[in-house]
Coordinates of N, CA and C in Angstrom, one line a residue:
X1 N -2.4 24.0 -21.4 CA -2.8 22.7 -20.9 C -2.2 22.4 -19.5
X2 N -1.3 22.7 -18.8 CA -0.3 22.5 -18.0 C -1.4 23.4 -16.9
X3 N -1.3 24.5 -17.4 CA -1.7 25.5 -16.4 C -3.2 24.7 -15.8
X4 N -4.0 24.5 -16.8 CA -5.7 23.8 -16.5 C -5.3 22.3 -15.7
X5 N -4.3 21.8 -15.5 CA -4.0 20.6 -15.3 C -3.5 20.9 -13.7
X6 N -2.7 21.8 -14.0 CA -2.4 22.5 -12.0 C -3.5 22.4 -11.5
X7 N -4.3 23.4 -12.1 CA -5.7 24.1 -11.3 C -6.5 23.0 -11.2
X8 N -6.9 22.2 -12.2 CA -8.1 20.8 -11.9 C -7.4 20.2 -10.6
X9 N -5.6 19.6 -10.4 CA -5.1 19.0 -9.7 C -5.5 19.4 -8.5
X10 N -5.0 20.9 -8.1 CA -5.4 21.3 -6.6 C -6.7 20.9 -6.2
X11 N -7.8 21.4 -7.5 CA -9.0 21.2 -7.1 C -9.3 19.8 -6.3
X12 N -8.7 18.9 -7.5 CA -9.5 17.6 -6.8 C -8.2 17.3 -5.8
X13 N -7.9 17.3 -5.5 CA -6.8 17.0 -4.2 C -7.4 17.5 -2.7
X14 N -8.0 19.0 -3.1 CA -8.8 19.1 -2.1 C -9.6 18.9 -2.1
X15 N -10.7 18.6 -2.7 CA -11.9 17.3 -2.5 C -11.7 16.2 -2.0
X16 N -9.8 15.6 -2.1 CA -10.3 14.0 -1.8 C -9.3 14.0 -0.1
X17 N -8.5 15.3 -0.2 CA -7.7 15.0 1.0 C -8.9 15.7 2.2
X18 N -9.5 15.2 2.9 CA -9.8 15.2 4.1 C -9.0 15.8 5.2
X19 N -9.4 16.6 5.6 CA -8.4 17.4 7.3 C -8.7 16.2 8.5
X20 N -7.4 16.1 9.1 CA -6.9 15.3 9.5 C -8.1 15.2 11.1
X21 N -8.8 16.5 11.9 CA -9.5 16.6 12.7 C -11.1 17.0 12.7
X22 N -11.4 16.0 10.8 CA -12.6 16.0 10.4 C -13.5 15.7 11.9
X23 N -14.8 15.3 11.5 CA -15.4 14.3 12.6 C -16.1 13.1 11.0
X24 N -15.8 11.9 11.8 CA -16.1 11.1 10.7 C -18.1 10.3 11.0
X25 N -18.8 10.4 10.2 CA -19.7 9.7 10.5 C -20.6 8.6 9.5
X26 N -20.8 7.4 9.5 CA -20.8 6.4 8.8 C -22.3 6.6 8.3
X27 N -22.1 6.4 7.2 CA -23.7 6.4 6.5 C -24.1 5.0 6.0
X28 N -25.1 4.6 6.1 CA -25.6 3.3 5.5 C -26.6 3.8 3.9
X29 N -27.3 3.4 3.3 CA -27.7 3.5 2.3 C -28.7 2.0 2.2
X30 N -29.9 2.0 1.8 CA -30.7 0.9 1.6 C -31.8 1.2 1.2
X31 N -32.6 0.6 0.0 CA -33.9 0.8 0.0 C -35.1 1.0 0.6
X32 N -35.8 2.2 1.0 CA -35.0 3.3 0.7 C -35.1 4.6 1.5
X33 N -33.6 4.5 2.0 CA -34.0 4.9 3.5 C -32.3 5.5 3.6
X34 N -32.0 6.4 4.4 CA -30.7 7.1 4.7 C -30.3 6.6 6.5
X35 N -29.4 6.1 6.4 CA -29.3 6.1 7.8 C -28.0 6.4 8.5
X36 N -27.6 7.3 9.3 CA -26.5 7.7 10.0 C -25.6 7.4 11.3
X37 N -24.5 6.6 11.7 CA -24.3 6.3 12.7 C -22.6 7.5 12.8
X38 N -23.0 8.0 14.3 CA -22.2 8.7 14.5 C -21.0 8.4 15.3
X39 N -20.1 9.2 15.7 CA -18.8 8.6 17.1 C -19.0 8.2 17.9
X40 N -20.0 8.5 18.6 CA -20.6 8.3 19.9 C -21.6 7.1 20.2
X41 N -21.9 6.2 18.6 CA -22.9 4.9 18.9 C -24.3 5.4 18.2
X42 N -24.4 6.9 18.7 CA -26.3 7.3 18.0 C -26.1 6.7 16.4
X43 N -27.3 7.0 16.3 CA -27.9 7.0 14.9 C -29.0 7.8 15.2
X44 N -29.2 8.0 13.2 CA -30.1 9.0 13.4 C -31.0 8.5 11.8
X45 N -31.8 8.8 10.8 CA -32.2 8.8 9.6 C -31.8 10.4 9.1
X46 N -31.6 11.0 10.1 CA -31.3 12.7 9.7 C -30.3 13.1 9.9
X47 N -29.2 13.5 8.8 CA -27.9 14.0 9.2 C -27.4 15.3 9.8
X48 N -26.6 14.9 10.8 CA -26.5 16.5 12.0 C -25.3 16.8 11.9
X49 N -25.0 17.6 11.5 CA -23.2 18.4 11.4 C -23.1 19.6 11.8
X50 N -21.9 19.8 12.7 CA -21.6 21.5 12.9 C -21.1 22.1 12.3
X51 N -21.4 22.8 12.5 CA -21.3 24.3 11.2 C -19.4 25.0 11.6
X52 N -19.2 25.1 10.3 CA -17.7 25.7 10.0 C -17.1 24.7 10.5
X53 N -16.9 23.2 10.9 CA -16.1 22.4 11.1 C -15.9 21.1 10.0
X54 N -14.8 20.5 9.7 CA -15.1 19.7 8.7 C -15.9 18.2 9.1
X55 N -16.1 17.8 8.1 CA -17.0 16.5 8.4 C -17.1 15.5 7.0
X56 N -16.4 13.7 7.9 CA -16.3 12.8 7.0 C -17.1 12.2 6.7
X57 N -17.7 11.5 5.4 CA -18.8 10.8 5.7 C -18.3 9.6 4.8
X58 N -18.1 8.1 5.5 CA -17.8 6.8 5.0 C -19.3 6.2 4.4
X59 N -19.2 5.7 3.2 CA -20.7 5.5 3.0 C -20.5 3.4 2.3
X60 N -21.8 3.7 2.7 CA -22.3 1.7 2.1 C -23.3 1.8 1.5
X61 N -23.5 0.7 0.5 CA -24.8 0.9 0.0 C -25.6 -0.8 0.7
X62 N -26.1 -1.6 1.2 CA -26.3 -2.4 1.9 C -26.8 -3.5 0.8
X63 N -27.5 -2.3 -0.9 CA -28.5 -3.5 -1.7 C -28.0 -3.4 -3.0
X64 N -28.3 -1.9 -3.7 CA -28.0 -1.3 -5.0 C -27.3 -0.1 -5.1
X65 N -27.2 0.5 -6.0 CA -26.2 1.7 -6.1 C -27.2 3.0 -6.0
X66 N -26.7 3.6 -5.0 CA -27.8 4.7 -5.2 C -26.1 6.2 -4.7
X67 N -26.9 7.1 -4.8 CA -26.0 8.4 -4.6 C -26.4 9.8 -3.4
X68 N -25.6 9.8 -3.1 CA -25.6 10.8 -1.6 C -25.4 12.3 -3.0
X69 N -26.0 13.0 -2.0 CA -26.5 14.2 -3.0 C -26.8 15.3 -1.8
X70 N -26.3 16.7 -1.7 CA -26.7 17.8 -1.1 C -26.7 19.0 -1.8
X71 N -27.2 19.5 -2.7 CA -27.5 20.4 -3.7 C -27.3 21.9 -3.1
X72 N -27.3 22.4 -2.2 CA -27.0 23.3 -1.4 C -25.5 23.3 -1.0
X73 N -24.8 22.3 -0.8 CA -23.3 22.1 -0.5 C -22.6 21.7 -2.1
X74 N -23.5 21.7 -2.7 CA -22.8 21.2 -4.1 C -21.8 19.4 -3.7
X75 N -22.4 18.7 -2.7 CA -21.6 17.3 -2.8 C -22.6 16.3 -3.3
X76 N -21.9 15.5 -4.0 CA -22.4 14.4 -4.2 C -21.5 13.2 -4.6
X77 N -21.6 12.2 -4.2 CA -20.8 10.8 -4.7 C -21.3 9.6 -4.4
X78 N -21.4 8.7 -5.3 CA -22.2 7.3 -4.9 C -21.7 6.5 -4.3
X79 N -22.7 5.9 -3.6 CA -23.2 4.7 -2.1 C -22.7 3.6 -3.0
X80 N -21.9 2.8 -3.2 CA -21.8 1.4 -3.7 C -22.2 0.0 -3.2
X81 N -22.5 -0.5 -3.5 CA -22.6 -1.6 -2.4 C -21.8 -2.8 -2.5
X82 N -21.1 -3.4 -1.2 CA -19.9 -3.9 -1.1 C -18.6 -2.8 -1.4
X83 N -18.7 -2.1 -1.0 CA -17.2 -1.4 -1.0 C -17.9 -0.1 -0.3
X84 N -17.0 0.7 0.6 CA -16.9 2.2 0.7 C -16.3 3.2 -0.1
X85 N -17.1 4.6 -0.1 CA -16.7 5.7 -0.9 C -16.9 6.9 0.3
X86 N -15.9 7.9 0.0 CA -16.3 8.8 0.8 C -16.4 10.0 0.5
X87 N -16.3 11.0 1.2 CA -16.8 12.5 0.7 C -16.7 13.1 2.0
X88 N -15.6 14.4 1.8 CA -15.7 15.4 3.0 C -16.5 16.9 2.6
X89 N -17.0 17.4 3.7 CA -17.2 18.8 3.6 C -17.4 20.1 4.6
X90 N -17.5 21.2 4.2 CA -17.5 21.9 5.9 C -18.6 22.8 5.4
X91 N -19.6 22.9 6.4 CA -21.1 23.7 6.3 C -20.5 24.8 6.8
X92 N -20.9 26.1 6.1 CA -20.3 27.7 7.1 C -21.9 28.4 7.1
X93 N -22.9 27.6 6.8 CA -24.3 28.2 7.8 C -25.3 27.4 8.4
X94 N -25.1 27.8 9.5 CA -26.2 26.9 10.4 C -27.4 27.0 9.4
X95 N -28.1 25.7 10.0 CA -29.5 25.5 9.2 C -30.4 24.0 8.7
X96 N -31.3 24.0 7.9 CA -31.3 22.4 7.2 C -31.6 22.6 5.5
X97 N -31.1 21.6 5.4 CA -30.5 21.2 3.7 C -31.2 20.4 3.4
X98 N -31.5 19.9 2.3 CA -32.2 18.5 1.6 C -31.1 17.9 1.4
X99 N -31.4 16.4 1.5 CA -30.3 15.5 0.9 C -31.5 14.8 0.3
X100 N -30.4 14.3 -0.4 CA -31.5 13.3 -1.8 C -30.7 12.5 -2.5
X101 N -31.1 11.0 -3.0 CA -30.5 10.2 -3.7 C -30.6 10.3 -5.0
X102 N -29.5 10.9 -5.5 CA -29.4 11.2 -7.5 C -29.4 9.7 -8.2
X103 N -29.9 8.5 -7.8 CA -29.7 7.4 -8.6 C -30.5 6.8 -8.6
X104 N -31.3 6.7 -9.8 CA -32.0 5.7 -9.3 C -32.6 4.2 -8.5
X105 N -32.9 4.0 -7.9 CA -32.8 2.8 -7.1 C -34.3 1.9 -6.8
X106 N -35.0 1.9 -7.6 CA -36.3 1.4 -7.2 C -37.2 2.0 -7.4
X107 N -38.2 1.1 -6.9 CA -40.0 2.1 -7.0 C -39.8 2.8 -6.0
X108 N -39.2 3.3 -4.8 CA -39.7 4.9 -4.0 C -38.2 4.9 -4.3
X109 N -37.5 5.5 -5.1 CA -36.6 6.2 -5.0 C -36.9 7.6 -5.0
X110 N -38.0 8.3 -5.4 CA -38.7 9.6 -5.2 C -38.5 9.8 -3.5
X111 N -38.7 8.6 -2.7 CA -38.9 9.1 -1.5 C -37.7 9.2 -0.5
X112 N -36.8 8.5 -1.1 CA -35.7 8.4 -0.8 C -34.2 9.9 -0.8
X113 N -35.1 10.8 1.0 CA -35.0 11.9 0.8 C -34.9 11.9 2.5
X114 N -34.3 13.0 2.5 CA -33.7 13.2 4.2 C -33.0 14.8 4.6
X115 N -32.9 14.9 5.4 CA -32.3 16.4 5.4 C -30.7 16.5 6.4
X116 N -30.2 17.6 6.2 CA -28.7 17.6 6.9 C -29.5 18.8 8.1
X117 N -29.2 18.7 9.3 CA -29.3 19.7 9.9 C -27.6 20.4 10.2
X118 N -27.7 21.5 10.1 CA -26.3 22.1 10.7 C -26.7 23.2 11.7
X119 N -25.9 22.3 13.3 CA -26.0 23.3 14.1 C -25.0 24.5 14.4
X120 N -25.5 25.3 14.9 CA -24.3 26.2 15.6 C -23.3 25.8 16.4
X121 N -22.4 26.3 16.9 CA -21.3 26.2 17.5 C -22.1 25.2 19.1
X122 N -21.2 24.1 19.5 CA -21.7 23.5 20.6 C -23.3 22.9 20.5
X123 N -23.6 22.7 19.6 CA -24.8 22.4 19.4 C -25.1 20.9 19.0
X124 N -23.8 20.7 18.6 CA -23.7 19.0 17.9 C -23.3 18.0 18.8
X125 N -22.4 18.7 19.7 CA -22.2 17.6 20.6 C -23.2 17.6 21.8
X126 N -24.3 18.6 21.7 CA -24.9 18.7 23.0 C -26.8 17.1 22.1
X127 N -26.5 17.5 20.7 CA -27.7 16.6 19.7 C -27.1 15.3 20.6
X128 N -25.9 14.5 20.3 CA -25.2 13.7 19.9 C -25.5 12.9 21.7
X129 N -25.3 13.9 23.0 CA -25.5 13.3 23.7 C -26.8 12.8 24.3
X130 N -27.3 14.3 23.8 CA -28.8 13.9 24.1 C -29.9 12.9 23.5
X131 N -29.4 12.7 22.2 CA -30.0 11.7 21.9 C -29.3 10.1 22.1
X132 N -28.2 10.1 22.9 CA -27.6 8.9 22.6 C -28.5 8.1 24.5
X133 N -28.2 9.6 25.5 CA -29.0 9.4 26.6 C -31.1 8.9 26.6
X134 N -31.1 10.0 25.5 CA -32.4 9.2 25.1 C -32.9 7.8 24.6
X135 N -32.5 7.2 24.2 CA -32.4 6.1 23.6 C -31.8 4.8 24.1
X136 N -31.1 5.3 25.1 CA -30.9 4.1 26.1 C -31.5 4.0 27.3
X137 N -32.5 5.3 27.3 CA -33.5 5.2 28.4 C -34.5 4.9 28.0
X138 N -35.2 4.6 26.7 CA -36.3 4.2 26.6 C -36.9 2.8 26.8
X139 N -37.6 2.5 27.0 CA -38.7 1.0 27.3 C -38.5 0.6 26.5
X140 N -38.4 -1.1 25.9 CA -38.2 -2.2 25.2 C -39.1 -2.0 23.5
X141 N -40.2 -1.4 24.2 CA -41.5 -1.7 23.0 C -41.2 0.3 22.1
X142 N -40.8 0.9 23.1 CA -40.3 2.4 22.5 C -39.2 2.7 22.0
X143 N -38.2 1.9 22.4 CA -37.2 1.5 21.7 C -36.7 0.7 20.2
X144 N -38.3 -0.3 20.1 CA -38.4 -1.2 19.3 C -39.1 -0.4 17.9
X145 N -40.0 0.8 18.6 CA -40.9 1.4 17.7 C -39.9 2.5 16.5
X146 N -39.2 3.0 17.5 CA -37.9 3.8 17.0 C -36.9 3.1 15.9
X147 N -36.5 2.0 16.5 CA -35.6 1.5 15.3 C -36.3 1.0 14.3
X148 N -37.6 0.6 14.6 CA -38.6 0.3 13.2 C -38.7 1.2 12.0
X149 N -38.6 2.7 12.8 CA -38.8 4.2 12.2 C -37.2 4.2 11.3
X150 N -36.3 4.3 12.3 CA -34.9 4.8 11.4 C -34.4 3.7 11.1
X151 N -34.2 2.4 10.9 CA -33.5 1.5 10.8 C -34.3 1.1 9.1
X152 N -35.1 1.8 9.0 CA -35.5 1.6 7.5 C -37.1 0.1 7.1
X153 N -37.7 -0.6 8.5 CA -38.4 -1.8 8.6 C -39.9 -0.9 8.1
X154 N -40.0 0.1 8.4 CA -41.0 0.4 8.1 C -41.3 0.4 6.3
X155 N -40.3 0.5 5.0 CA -40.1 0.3 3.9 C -41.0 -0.9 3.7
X156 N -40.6 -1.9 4.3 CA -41.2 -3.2 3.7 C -42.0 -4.0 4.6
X157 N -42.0 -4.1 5.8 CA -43.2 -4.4 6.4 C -44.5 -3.7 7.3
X158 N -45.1 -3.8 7.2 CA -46.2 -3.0 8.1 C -46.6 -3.3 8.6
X159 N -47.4 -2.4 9.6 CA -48.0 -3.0 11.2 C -49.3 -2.5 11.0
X160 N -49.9 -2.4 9.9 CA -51.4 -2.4 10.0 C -52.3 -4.0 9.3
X161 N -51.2 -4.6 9.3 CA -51.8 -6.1 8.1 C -51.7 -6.2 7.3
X162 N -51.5 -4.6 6.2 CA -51.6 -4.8 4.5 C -50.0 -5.2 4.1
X163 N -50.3 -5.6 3.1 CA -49.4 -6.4 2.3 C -48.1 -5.9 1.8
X164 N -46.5 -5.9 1.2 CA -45.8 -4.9 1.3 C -44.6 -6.2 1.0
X165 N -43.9 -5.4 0.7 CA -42.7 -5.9 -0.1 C -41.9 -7.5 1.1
X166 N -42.3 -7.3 2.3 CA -41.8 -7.7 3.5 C -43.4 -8.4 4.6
X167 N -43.1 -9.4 4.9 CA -43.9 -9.7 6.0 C -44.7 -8.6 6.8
X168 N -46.1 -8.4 7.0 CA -46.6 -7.5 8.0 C -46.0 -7.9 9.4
X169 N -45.9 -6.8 10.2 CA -45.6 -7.3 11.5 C -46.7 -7.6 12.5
X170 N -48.0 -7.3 11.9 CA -48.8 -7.2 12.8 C -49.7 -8.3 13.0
X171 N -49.7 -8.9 14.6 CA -50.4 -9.9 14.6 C -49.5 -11.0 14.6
X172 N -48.2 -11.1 14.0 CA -47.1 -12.0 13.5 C -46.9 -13.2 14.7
X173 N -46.5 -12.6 15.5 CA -45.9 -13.3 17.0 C -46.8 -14.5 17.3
X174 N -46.2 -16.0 17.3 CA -46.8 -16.6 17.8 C -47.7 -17.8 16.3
X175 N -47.3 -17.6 15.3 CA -48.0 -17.5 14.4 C -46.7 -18.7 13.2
X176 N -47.1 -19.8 12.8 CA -46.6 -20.7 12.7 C -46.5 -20.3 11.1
X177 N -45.3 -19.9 9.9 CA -45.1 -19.8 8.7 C -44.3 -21.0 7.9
X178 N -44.7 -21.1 6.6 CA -43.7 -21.8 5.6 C -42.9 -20.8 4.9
X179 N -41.4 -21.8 5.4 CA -40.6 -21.1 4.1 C -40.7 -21.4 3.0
X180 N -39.8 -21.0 2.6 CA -39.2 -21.5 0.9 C -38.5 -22.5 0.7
X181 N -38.0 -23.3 1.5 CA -37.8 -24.4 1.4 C -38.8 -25.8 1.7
X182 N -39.9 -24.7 2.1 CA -41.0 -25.8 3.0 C -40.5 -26.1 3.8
X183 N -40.4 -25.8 4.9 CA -40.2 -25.9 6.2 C -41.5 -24.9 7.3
X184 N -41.9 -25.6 8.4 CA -42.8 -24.6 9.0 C -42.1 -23.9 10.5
X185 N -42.2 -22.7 10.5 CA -41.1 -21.8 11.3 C -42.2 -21.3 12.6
X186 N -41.9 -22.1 14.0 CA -42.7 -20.8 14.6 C -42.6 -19.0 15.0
X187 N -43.1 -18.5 15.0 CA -42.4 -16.9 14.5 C -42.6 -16.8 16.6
X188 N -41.0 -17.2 16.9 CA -40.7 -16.9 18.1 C -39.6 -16.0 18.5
X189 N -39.3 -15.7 19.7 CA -38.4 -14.8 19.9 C -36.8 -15.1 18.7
X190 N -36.5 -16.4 18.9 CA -35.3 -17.2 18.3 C -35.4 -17.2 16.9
X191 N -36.3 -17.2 16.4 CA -37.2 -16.8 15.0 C -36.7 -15.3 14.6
X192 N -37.0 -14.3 15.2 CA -37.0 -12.9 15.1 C -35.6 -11.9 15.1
X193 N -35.0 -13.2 16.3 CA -33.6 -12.7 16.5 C -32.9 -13.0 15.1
X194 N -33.0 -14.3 14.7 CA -32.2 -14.5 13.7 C -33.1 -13.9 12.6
X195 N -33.7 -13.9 12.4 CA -34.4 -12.9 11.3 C -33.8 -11.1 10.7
X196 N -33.3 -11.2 12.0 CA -32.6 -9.4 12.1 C -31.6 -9.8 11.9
X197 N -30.8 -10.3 12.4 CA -29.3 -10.5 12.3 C -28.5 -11.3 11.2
X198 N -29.8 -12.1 10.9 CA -29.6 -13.1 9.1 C -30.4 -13.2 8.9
X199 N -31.4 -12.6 8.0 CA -32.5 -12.4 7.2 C -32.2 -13.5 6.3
X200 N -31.4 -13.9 5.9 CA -31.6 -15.3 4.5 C -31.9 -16.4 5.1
X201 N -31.3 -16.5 6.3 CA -31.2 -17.7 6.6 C -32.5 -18.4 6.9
X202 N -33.7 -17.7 6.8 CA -35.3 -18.7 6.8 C -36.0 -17.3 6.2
X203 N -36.1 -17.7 4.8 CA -37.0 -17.3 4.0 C -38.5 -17.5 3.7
X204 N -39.6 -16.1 4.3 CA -41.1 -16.7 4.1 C -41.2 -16.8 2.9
X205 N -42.5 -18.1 2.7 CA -42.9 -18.3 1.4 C -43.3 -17.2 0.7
X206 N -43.3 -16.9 -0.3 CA -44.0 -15.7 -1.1 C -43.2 -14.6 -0.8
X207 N -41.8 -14.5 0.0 CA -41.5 -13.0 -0.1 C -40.2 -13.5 -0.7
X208 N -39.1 -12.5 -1.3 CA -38.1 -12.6 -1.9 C -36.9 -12.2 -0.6
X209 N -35.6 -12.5 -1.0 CA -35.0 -12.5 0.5 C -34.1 -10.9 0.5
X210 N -34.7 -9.8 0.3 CA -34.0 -9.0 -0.5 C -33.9 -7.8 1.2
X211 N -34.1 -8.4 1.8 CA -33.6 -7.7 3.6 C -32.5 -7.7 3.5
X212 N -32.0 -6.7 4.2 CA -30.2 -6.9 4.3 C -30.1 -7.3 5.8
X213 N -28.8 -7.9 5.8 CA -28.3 -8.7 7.0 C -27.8 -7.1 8.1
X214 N -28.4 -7.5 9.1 CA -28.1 -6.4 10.4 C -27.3 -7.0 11.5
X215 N -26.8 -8.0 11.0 CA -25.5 -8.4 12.6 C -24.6 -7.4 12.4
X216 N -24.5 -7.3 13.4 CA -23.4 -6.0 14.0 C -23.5 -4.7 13.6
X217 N -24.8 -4.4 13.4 CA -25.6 -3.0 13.4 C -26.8 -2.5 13.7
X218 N -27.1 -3.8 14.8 CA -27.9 -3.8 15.9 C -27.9 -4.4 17.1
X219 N -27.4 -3.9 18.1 CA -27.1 -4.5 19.3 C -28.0 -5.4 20.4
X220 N -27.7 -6.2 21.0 CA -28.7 -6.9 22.0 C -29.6 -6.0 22.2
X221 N -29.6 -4.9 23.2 CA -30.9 -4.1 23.5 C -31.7 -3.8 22.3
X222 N -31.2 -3.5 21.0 CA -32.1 -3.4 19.8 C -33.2 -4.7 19.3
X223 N -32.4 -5.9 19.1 CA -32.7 -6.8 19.3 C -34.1 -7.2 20.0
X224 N -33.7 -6.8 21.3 CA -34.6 -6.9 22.3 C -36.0 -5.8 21.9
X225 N -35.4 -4.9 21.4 CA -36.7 -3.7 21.6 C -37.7 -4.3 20.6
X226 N -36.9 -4.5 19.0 CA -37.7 -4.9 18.1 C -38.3 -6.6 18.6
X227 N -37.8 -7.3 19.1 CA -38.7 -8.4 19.8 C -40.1 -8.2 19.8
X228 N -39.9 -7.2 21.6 CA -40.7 -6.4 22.3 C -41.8 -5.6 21.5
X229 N -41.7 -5.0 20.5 CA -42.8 -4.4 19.5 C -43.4 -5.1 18.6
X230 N -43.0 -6.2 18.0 CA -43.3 -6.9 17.6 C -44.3 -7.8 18.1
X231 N -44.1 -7.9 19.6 CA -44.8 -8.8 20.3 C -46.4 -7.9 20.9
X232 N -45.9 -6.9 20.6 CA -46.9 -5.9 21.1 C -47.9 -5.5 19.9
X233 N -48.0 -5.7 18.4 CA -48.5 -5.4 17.7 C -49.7 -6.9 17.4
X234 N -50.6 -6.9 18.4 CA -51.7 -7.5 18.1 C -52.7 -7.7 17.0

């Protein structure tokens, strides 16, 4: 018993102690969608790690409980929501992996699927700048289209008119709504901002307030882009 009680100990000790010159990168979790913010400010919906080095990953769940899962690394541990959990690991082959959510979480929890890329040596930090340079060079309405894509909006609203767990975006701008309290809202820039940044705070009639709040996990220029695309979807 003693001896099986060493061996489990080591085990999980080095599961939970982390090396001190991991690289840490923050995962969000939300219906249902994976989303990644790295050292450097990027994000991504697709997780990028280098190969043979360690790597931390702080996680949220933003709604429900769902679980971070890589079946090829053998890790997994659940996304909680309101509190963090973490999980370290080190990739020793370049390549891409599936990740997948082992928890139930909804009607597309099936879809709720993403992959790890692992680059080779110098490869991560060369992703990390180039996309952080890309992204701050893009136009208002390309920038806006992009966070729609990874920021998870595309889940519940759509930009073709059909109907969807979330307001369509299309057409929207300009366009006079009731809340839920009865109140009539013009869907203006000041409208849209606070819509992203406090989603409860003016609830459309007929939809439930089940958006999560994005202050301070989307910046003015974000802000601005999703405006901008929004305004552009006639």
């Amino acid at each position: 018993v003693v001896f099986i009680f060493v061996f489990g100990w080591q085990g999980y000790m080095h599961l939970k102690a982390t090396p001190a010159h991991a690289h840490e990168i923050y995962v969000e979790a939300h219906q249902w969608k994976w989303g990644f913010r790295y050292e450097n400010g990027y994000e991504d919906d697709v997780l990028h790690v280098p190969v043979n080095e360690p790597v931390r990953l702080v996680m949220k769940s933003s709604d429900v409980l769902h679980s971070f899962f890589v079946p090829a690394f053998r890790v997994k541990q659940d996304v909680i929501p309101g509190r963090y959990t973490d999980i370290w690991f080190e990739a020793t082959e370049a390549g891409t992996y599936r990740l997948y959510c082992a928890e139930y979480c909804g009607t597309d929890h099936s879809q709720m699927k993403t992959f790890v890329k692992v680059h080779e040596a110098g490869g991560f930090e060369k992703y990390l700048d180039e996309g952080l340079a890309k992204m701050m060079n893009l136009p208002p309405v390309e920038l806006g289209k992009l966070l729609y894509e990874k920021k998870g909006c595309k889940q519940c609203h759509s930009i073709d008119g059909s109907s969807g767990k979330g307001p369509t975006w299309k057409g929207i701008f300009g366009q006079t709504h009731t809340m839920t309290d009865g109140s009539q809202v013009l869907v203006d820039e000041n409208y849209i901002r606070e819509s992203i940044l406090n989603s409860t705070a003016k609830v459309r009639s007929g939809f439930n307030p089940i958006m999560p709040v994005f202050q301070g996990k989307i910046n003015d220029r974000g802000v601005q882009g999703l405006i901008a695309y929004i305004k552009s979807l006639k």
